[in-house]
Short mmCIF file of C-alpha atoms and ligand atoms in Angstrom, two decimals:
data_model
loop_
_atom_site.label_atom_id
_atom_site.label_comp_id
_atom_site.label_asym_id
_atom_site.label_seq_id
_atom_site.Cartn_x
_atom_site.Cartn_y
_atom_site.Cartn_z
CA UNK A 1 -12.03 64.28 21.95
CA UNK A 2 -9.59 61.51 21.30
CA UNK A 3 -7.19 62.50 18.02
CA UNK A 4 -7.82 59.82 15.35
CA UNK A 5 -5.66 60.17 11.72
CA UNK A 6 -7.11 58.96 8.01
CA UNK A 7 -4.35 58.60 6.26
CA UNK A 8 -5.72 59.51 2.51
CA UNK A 9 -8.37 62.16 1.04
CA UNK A 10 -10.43 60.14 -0.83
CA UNK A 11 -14.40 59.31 -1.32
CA UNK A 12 -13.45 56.81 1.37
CA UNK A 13 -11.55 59.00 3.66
CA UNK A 14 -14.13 61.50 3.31
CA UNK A 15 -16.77 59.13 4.17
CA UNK A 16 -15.08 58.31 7.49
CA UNK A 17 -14.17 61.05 8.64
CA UNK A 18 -17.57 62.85 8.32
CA UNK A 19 -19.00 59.83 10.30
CA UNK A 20 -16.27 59.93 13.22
CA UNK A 21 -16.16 63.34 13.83
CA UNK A 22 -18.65 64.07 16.34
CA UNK A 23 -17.05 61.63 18.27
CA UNK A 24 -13.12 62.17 17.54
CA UNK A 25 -10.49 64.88 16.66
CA UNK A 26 -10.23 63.84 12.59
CA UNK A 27 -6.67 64.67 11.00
CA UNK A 28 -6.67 63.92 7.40
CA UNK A 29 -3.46 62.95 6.48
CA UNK A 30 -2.26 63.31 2.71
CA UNK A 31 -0.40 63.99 -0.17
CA UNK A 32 -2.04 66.90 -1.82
CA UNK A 33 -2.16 70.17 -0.35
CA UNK A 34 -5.41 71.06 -2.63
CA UNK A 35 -7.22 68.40 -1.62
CA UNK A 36 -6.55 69.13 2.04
CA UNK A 37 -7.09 72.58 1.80
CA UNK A 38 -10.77 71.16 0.70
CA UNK A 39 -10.82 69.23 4.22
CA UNK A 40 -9.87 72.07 6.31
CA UNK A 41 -12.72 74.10 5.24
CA UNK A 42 -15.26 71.18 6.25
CA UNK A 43 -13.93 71.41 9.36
CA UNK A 44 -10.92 68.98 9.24
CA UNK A 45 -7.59 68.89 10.97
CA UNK A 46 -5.29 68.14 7.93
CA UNK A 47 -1.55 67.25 7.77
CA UNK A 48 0.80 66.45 5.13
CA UNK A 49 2.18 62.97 5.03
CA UNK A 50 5.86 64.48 5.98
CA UNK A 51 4.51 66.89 8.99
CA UNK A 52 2.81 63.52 10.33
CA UNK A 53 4.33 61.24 13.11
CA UNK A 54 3.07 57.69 13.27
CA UNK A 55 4.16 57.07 17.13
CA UNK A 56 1.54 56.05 19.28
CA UNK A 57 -1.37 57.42 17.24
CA UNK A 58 -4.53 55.13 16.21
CA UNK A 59 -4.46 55.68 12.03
CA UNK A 60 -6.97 54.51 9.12
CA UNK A 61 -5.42 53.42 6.33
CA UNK A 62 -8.11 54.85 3.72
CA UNK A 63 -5.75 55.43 0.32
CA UNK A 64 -5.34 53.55 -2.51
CA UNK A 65 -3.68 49.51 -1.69
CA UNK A 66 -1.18 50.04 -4.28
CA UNK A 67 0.02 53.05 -2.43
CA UNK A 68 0.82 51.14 0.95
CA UNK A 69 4.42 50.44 0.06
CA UNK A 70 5.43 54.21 -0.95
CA UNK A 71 2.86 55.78 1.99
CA UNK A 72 4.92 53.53 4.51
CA UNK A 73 7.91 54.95 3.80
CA UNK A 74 6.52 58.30 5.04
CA UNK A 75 6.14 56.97 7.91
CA UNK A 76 7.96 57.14 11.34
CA UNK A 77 7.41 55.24 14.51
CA UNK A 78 4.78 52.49 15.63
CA UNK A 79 0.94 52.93 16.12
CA UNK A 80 -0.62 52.42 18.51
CA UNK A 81 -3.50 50.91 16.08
CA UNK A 82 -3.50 50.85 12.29
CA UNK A 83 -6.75 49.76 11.13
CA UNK A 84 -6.96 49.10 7.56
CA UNK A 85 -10.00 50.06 4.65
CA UNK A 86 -7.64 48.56 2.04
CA UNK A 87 -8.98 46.09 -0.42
CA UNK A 88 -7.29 42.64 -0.67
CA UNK A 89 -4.55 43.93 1.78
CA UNK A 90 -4.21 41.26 4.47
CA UNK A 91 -2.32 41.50 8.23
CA UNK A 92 1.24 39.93 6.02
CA UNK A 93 0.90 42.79 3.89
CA UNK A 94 0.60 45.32 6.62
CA UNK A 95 2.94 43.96 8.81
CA UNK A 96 5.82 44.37 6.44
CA UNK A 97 5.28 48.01 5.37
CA UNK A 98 4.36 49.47 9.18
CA UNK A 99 4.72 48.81 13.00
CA UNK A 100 1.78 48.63 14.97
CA UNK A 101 0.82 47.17 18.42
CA UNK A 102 -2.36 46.13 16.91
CA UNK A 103 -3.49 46.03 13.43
CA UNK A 104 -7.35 45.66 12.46
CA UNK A 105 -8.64 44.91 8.50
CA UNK A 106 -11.79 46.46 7.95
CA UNK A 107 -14.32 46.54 5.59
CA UNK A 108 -16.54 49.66 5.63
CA UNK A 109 -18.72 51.31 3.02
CA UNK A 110 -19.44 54.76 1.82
CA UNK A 111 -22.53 55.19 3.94
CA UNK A 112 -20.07 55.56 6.91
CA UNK A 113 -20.83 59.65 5.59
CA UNK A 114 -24.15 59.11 7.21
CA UNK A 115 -23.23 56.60 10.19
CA UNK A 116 -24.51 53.80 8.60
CA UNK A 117 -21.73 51.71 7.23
CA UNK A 118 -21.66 47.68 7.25
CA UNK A 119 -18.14 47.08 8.74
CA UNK A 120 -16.53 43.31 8.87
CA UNK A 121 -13.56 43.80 10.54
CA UNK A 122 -10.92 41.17 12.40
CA UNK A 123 -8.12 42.17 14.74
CA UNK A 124 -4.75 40.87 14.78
CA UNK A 125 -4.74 40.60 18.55
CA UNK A 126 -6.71 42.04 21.60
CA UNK A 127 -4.84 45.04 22.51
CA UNK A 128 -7.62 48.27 22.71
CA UNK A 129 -9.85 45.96 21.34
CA UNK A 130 -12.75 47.64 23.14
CA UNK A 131 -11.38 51.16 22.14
CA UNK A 132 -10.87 50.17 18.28
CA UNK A 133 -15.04 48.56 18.31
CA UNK A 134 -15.65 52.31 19.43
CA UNK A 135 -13.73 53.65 16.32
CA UNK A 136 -15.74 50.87 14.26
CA UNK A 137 -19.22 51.76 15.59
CA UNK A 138 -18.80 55.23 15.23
CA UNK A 139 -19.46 55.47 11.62
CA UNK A 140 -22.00 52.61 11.41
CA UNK A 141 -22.81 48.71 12.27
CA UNK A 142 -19.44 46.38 13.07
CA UNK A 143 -19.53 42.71 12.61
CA UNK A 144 -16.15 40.66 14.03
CA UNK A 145 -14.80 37.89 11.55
CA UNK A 146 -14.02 34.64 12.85
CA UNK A 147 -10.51 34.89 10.99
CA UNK A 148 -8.90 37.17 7.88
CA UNK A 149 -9.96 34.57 5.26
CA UNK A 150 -13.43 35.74 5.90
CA UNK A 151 -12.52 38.63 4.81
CA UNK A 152 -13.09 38.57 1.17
CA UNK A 153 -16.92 37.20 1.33
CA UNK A 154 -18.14 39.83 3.75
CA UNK A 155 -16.30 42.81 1.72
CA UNK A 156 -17.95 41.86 -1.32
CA UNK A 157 -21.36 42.00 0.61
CA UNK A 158 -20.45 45.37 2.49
CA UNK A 159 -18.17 46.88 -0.15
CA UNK A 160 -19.32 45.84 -3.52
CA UNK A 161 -22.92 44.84 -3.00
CA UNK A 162 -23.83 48.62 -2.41
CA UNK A 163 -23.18 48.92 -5.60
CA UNK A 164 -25.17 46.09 -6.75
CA UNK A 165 -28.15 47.56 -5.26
CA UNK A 166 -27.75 51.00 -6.82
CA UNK A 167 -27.93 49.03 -10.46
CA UNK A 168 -31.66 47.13 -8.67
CA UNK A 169 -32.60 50.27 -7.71
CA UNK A 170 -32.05 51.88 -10.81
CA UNK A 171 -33.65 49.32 -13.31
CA UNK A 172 -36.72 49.49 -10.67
CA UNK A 173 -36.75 53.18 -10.97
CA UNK A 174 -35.76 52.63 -14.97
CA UNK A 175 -39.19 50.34 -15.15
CA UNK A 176 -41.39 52.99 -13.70
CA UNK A 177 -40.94 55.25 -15.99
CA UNK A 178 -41.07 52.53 -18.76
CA UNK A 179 -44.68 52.05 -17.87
CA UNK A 180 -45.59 55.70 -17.69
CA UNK A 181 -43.87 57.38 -14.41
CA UNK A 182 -42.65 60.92 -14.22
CA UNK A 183 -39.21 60.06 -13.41
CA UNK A 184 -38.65 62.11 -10.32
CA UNK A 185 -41.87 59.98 -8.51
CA UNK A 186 -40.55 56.85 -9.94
CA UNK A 187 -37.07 57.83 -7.98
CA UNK A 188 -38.73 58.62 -5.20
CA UNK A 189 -41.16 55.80 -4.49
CA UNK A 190 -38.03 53.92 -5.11
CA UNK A 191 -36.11 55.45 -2.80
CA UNK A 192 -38.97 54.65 -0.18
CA UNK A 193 -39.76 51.10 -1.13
CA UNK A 194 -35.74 50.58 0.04
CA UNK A 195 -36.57 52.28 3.45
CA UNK A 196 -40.08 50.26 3.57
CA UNK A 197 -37.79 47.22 2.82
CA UNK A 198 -35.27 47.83 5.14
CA UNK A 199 -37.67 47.39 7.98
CA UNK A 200 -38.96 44.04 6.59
CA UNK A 201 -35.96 42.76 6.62
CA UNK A 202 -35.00 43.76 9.99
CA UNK A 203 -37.84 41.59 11.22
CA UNK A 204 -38.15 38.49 8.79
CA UNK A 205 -36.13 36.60 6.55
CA UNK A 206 -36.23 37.76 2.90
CA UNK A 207 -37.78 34.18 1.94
CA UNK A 208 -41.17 34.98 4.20
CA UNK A 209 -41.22 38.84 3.00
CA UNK A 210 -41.39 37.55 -0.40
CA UNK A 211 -43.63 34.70 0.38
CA UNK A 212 -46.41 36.90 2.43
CA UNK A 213 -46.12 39.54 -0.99
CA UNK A 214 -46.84 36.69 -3.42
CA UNK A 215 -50.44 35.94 -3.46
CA UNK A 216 -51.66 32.78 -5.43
CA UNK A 217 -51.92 33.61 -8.99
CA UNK A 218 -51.13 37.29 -8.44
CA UNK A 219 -49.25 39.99 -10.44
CA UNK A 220 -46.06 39.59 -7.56
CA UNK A 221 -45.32 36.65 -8.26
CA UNK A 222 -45.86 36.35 -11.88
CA UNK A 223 -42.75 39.61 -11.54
CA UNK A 224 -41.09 37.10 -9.44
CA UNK A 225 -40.92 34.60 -12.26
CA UNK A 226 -39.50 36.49 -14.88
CA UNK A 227 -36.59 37.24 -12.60
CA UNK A 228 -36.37 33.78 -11.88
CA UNK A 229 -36.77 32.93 -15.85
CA UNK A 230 -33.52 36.01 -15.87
CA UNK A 231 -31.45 33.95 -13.79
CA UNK A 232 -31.27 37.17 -11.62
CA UNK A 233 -30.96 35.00 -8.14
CA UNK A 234 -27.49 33.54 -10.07
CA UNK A 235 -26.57 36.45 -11.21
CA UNK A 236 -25.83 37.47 -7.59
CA UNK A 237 -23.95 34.10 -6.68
CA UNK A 238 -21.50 35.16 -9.19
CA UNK A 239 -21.08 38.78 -8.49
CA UNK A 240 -20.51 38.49 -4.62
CA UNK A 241 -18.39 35.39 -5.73
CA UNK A 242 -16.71 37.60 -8.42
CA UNK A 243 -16.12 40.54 -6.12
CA UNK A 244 -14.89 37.92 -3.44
CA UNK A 245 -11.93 36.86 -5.44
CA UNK A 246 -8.55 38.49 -5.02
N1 LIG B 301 -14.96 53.53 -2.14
C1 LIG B 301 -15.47 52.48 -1.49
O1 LIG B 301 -16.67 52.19 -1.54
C2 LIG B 301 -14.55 51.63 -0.63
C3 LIG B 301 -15.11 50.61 0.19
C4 LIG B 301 -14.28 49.88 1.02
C5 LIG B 301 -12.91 50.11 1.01
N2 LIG B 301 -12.38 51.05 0.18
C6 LIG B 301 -10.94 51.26 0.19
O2 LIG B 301 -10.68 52.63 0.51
C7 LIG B 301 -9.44 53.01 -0.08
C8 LIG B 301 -9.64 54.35 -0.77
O3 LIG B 301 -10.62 54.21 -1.78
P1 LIG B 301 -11.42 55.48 -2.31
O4 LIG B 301 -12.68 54.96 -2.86
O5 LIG B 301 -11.45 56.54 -1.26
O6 LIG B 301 -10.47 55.94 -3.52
P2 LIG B 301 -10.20 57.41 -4.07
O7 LIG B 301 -11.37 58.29 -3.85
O8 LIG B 301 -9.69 57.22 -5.46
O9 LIG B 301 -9.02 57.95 -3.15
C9 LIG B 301 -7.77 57.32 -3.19
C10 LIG B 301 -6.82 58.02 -2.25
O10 LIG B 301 -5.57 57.33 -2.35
C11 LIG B 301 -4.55 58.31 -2.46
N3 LIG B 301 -3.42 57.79 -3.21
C12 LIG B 301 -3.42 57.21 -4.43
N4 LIG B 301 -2.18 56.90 -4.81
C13 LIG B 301 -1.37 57.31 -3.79
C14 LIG B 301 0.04 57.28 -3.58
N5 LIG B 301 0.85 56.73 -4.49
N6 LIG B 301 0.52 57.78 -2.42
C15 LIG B 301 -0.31 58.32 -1.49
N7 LIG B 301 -1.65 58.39 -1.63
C16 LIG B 301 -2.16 57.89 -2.77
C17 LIG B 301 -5.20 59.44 -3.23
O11 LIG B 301 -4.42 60.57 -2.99
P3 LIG B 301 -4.67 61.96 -3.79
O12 LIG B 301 -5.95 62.50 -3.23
O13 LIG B 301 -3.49 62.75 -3.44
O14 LIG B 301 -4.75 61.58 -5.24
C18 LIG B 301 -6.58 59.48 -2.60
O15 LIG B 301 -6.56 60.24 -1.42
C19 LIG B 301 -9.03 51.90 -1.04
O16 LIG B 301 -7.97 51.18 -0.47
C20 LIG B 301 -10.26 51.02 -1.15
O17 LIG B 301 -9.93 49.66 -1.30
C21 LIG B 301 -13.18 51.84 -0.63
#
């Protein structure tokens, strides 16, 4: 298996590397010996950042972006690819801390753990372009950006909107029980309704799903209404727009 190095040991980090590790030789790379220690015994390669050459080697960036200044100056040598997890970190950014024939931003999220991560991502150039959408799929579903600028509105869909969803599915499972559910079955039929709608909406647009649910004069769409009355639809606007702003 090809040798592929996270550089951080993180929720993200650990994310990725449980969903590239069938496929590739994971190093972690980091800072804290306890927290690799922690990697090694799920089965990890793990490295501290000064036993860690950067020459040639294909490298995640997966630590915190205020970090990128004082982790480059670990570093020796130039990548061979340096794709980037790094919120609001664009190729300028990257270009002055490390040396790279190719840099990538992407976007994953958590679910990467289970190989199901949304990924935007955008490539500074071509070079192992087909190797680095290998890297990409590995952990999940890849979408290329037209250009970095893009990158904002799609994180805040495939980064941030996960958690928008957990608070839905929480107040869904929250009203259950307000009307009587135990709450383990009100969790649980939740947790199915997001499967049940998953498949929906990989066959229609959400406008017809909600349009063949609402029957005339029904209980659906008299729900529907008070979350209209709530605003709710706006409320997303401006949290995807809030999460898309530097
Ligand atoms: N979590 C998400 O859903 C998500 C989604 C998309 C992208 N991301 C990106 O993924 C990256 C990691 O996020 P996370 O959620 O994994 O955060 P996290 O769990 O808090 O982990 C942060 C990592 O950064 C390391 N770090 C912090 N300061 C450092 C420094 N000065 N020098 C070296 N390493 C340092 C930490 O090292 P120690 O372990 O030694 O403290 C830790 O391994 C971020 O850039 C974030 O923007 C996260």
């Amino acid at each position: 298996m090809k040798p592929l190095y996270i550089l951080g040991s993180g929720t993200m980090a650990g994310a990725l590397g449980c969903g590239l590790k069938d496929n590739y030789e994971v190093f972690i790379v980091g800072r804290n010996a306890k927290k690799l220690a922690e990697f090694k015994q799920k089965g990890f390669q793990t490295l501290l950042y000064d036993e860690f050459k950067a020459e040639n080697k294909d490298i995640i960036l997966a630590f915190k972006p205020y970090a990128l200044d004082e982790v480059a100056q670990r570093l020796t040598g130039k990548a061979r690819v340096i794709i980037s997890v790094l919120a609001n970190k664009d190729f300028k950014d990257l270009q002055a801390a490390f040396k790279a024939q190719n840099f990538v931003l992407a976007m994953p999220n958590t679910a990467a753990f289970y190989k199901a991560s949304t990924t935007p991502f955008v490539c500074e150039n071509e070079n192992y372009k087909d190797e680095i959408l290998a890297i990409l799929q590995a952990f999940g579903k890849a979408f290329e950006l037209e250009n970095a600028r893009l990158m904002s509105a799609a994180m805040a869909i495939s980064g941030c909107a996960p958690a928008f969803l957990a608070v839905v599915a929480e107040s869904i499972a929250n009203g259950g029980v307000y009307e009587g559910l135990k709450r383990e079955l009100s969790l649980s039929l939740t947790q199915s309704l997001f499967e049940s709608f998953t498949k929906l909406l990989e066959h229609e647009h959400p406008a017809i799903i909600k349009e063949k649910i609402c029957s005339p004069g029904g209980v659906t769409i008299k729900g529907v209404k008070i979350l209209e009355d709530n605003a709710v639809r706006s409320a997303f606007y401006q949290a995807i727009s809030t999460s898309a702003t530097r």
